[in-house]
mmCIF file of C-alpha atoms in Angstrom:
data_model
loop_
_atom_site.group_PDB
_atom_site.id
_atom_site.type_symbol
_atom_site.label_atom_id
_atom_site.label_comp_id
_atom_site.label_asym_id
_atom_site.label_seq_id
_atom_site.Cartn_x
_atom_site.Cartn_y
_atom_site.Cartn_z
ATOM 1 C CA MET A 973 35.112 28.763 43.313
ATOM 2 C CA ALA A 974 36.714 29.596 46.859
ATOM 3 C CA THR A 975 34.462 32.504 47.778
ATOM 4 C CA ASP A 976 33.099 33.130 51.187
ATOM 5 C CA GLY A 977 29.674 32.726 49.518
ATOM 6 C CA TRP A 978 30.541 29.177 48.520
ATOM 7 C CA GLN A 979 31.891 28.570 51.755
ATOM 8 C CA ALA A 980 28.876 29.821 53.400
ATOM 9 C CA THR A 981 26.701 27.475 51.293
ATOM 10 C CA VAL A 982 28.306 24.359 51.928
ATOM 11 C CA ALA A 983 28.463 25.345 55.644
ATOM 12 C CA ASP A 984 24.496 25.756 55.507
ATOM 13 C CA ARG A 985 23.909 22.446 53.442
ATOM 14 C CA ALA A 986 26.584 20.960 56.193
ATOM 15 C CA THR A 987 24.486 21.702 58.919
ATOM 16 C CA GLU A 988 21.433 20.394 57.691
ATOM 17 C CA TYR A 989 23.233 17.056 58.227
ATOM 18 C CA ILE A 990 25.610 17.424 60.875
ATOM 19 C CA THR A 991 24.810 19.088 64.289
ATOM 20 C CA GLU A 992 25.956 23.006 64.781
ATOM 21 C CA ARG A 993 28.088 21.659 67.453
ATOM 22 C CA THR A 994 29.970 19.367 65.474
ATOM 23 C CA TRP A 995 30.762 21.709 62.829
ATOM 24 C CA LYS A 996 31.527 24.524 65.141
ATOM 25 C CA LYS A 997 33.977 21.936 66.427
ATOM 26 C CA LEU A 998 35.489 21.780 63.018
ATOM 27 C CA PHE A 999 36.960 24.971 63.255
ATOM 28 C CA THR A 1000 37.645 25.493 66.812
ATOM 29 C CA ALA A 1001 39.533 21.918 67.321
ATOM 30 C CA ARG A 1002 43.184 21.442 66.355
ATOM 31 C CA ARG A 1003 42.732 20.596 62.513
ATOM 32 C CA SER A 1004 46.079 19.409 61.754
ATOM 33 C CA GLY A 1005 46.083 16.296 59.609
ATOM 34 C CA LEU A 1006 42.079 16.260 59.728
ATOM 35 C CA CYS A 1007 41.409 17.056 55.912
ATOM 36 C CA LYS A 1008 43.860 13.914 55.259
ATOM 37 C CA ALA A 1009 41.685 11.818 57.568
ATOM 38 C CA LEU A 1010 38.630 13.220 55.988
ATOM 39 C CA ALA A 1011 39.951 12.221 52.534
ATOM 40 C CA ASP A 1012 40.926 8.893 53.720
ATOM 41 C CA LEU A 1013 37.260 8.311 55.390
ATOM 42 C CA ALA A 1014 35.793 9.293 51.972
ATOM 43 C CA ALA A 1015 37.962 7.145 50.023
ATOM 44 C CA GLU A 1016 36.890 4.131 52.601
ATOM 45 C CA THR A 1017 33.291 4.926 52.011
ATOM 46 C CA LEU A 1018 33.477 4.730 48.212
ATOM 47 C CA ALA A 1019 35.768 1.355 48.655
ATOM 48 C CA THR A 1020 33.082 -0.186 50.965
ATOM 49 C CA LYS A 1021 30.592 0.466 48.120
ATOM 50 C CA LYS A 1022 32.449 -1.499 45.624
ATOM 51 C CA LYS A 1023 33.001 -4.364 48.271
ATOM 52 C CA LEU A 1024 29.338 -4.337 49.070
ATOM 53 C CA HIS A 1025 28.682 -4.965 45.144
ATOM 54 C CA SER A 1026 31.530 -7.466 45.406
ATOM 55 C CA ALA A 1027 29.453 -9.133 48.144
ATOM 56 C CA VAL A 1028 26.016 -8.868 46.582
ATOM 57 C CA GLY A 1029 27.553 -10.596 43.215
ATOM 58 C CA TRP A 1030 29.049 -13.216 45.504
ATOM 59 C CA LEU A 1031 25.727 -14.013 47.114
ATOM 60 C CA ALA A 1032 23.996 -13.920 43.851
ATOM 61 C CA ALA A 1033 25.863 -16.219 42.004
ATOM 62 C CA TRP A 1034 26.222 -18.613 45.191
ATOM 63 C CA LEU A 1035 22.346 -18.684 45.120
ATOM 64 C CA VAL A 1036 22.149 -19.270 41.293
ATOM 65 C CA LYS A 1037 24.613 -22.226 41.773
ATOM 66 C CA ARG A 1038 23.047 -23.541 44.707
ATOM 67 C CA PHE A 1039 19.751 -23.753 42.790
ATOM 68 C CA GLY A 1040 22.089 -26.054 40.404
ATOM 69 C CA ARG A 1041 22.709 -23.792 37.334
ATOM 70 C CA GLY A 1042 25.459 -23.667 34.969
ATOM 71 C CA ARG A 1043 28.481 -21.549 34.985
ATOM 72 C CA LEU A 1044 27.282 -19.191 32.619
ATOM 73 C CA ALA A 1045 24.098 -18.370 34.510
ATOM 74 C CA VAL A 1046 26.181 -18.276 37.653
ATOM 75 C CA THR A 1047 28.500 -15.692 36.169
ATOM 76 C CA VAL A 1048 25.524 -13.416 34.538
ATOM 77 C CA ALA A 1049 23.916 -13.349 37.972
ATOM 78 C CA ARG A 1050 26.868 -12.581 39.380
ATOM 79 C CA GLU A 1051 27.992 -9.828 36.891
ATOM 80 C CA LEU A 1052 24.118 -8.300 37.204
ATOM 81 C CA ALA A 1053 24.575 -8.091 40.806
ATOM 82 C CA GLU A 1054 27.873 -6.525 41.129
ATOM 83 C CA ASN A 1055 27.062 -3.748 38.441
ATOM 84 C CA LEU A 1056 23.253 -3.126 39.055
ATOM 85 C CA PRO A 1057 22.985 0.047 41.282
ATOM 86 C CA LEU A 1058 21.814 -0.739 44.843
ATOM 87 C CA PRO A 1059 19.352 1.386 47.082
ATOM 88 C CA VAL A 1060 22.552 2.735 49.427
ATOM 89 C CA ASP A 1061 24.754 3.768 46.386
ATOM 90 C CA ALA A 1062 23.686 7.097 46.674
ATOM 91 C CA LYS A 1063 24.127 7.338 50.249
ATOM 92 C CA PHE A 1064 27.568 6.232 49.848
ATOM 93 C CA THR A 1065 28.521 8.513 47.354
ATOM 94 C CA ALA A 1066 26.827 11.401 49.058
ATOM 95 C CA VAL A 1067 28.675 10.973 52.439
ATOM 96 C CA ALA A 1068 31.624 10.565 50.559
ATOM 97 C CA ARG A 1069 31.286 13.900 48.387
ATOM 98 C CA GLY A 1070 30.064 15.649 51.710
ATOM 99 C CA VAL A 1071 33.065 14.419 53.636
ATOM 100 C CA GLN A 1072 35.376 15.852 50.697
ATOM 101 C CA LEU A 1073 33.451 19.124 50.564
ATOM 102 C CA THR A 1074 33.701 19.617 54.382
ATOM 103 C CA GLY A 1075 37.553 18.978 54.130
ATOM 104 C CA ILE A 1076 37.628 21.580 51.476
ATOM 105 C CA VAL A 1077 36.184 24.084 53.546
ATOM 106 C CA ILE A 1078 38.632 23.377 56.195
ATOM 107 C CA CYS A 1079 41.871 23.719 54.061
ATOM 108 C CA LEU A 1080 39.908 27.126 52.930
ATOM 109 C CA ALA A 1081 39.495 28.195 56.112
ATOM 110 C CA ASP A 1082 43.319 27.333 57.104
ATOM 111 C CA GLY A 1083 44.138 29.401 54.121
ATOM 112 C CA GLN A 1084 45.925 26.424 52.492
ATOM 113 C CA ASP A 1085 46.383 26.120 48.775
ATOM 114 C CA LEU A 1086 43.830 23.903 47.090
ATOM 115 C CA ALA A 1087 46.518 21.901 45.202
ATOM 116 C CA ARG A 1088 47.540 20.717 48.686
ATOM 117 C CA CYS A 1089 44.462 19.969 49.906
ATOM 118 C CA PRO A 1090 43.712 16.184 50.284
ATOM 119 C CA CYS A 1091 39.796 16.351 49.640
ATOM 120 C CA PHE A 1092 40.430 18.765 46.991
ATOM 121 C CA VAL A 1093 42.527 16.595 45.057
ATOM 122 C CA ALA A 1094 40.976 13.538 45.356
ATOM 123 C CA LEU A 1095 37.768 14.891 44.371
ATOM 124 C CA ALA A 1096 39.121 16.917 41.478
ATOM 125 C CA LEU A 1097 40.872 13.644 40.294
ATOM 126 C CA SER A 1098 37.395 11.542 40.659
ATOM 127 C CA GLU A 1099 35.420 14.232 38.864
ATOM 128 C CA THR A 1100 38.171 14.122 36.298
ATOM 129 C CA LYS A 1101 38.027 10.419 35.375
ATOM 130 C CA ASP A 1102 34.187 10.960 35.122
ATOM 131 C CA HIS A 1103 34.595 13.753 32.808
ATOM 132 C CA LEU A 1104 37.257 11.513 30.724
ATOM 133 C CA LYS A 1105 34.919 8.593 30.745
ATOM 134 C CA LYS A 1106 31.941 10.621 29.524
ATOM 135 C CA ILE A 1107 34.510 11.791 26.686
ATOM 136 C CA LEU A 1108 35.225 8.733 25.823
ATOM 137 C CA ALA A 1109 31.558 7.145 25.979
ATOM 138 C CA SER A 1110 30.669 10.172 23.657
ATOM 139 C CA ALA A 1111 33.566 9.281 21.130
ATOM 140 C CA VAL A 1112 32.252 5.471 21.296
ATOM 141 C CA ASP A 1113 28.618 6.873 20.225
ATOM 142 C CA ASN A 1114 28.927 9.742 18.189
ATOM 143 C CA TRP A 1115 32.317 11.948 17.331
ATOM 144 C CA ALA A 1116 30.219 14.841 16.707
ATOM 145 C CA GLY A 1117 28.928 14.695 20.314
ATOM 146 C CA LEU A 1118 32.414 15.563 21.379
ATOM 147 C CA ALA A 1119 31.739 18.944 20.415
ATOM 148 C CA ASN A 1120 29.836 19.179 23.828
ATOM 149 C CA PHE A 1121 33.263 18.518 25.794
ATOM 150 C CA PRO A 1122 35.146 21.819 25.684
ATOM 151 C CA ALA A 1123 39.029 21.436 25.706
ATOM 152 C CA SER A 1124 39.758 22.068 29.058
ATOM 153 C CA LEU A 1125 38.061 23.024 32.561
ATOM 154 C CA ARG A 1126 38.893 26.433 31.928
ATOM 155 C CA ALA A 1127 37.396 26.481 28.728
ATOM 156 C CA ALA A 1128 33.937 25.419 30.250
ATOM 157 C CA ALA A 1129 33.861 28.187 32.761
ATOM 158 C CA GLU A 1130 34.620 30.957 30.186
#
């Protein structure tokens, strides 16, 4: 994963969305603590997405209550509004993941062990959690579907 080709690919993709000048500054500026700051920014971005969903849910509940509907209707409106995807969801996630990937490239450029890279750790934990959710969802639907999930991520690469 940590090959020069992977780093170049991420760098090429990143410069499509941030200026080349900013990208170069990432590698010429003092980078002490930069990955941690980027990891925190990614976490805050994802937390803001959740807060936005909560705010939309609160607004929907307030409107339904204002229209004189009962508690159950208010609860349904709030829960639907909180859980349905919003048009900006993909952007929030893309920004968070892009920031994390940038941090990972910085850690690799500094020769850091990825196990100590805050952005890599956050991304790995998030992806592992998503992978676990998929396994559990498959188990609920059909245990035969569990064969689609290898015993470990190492097995998936083999």
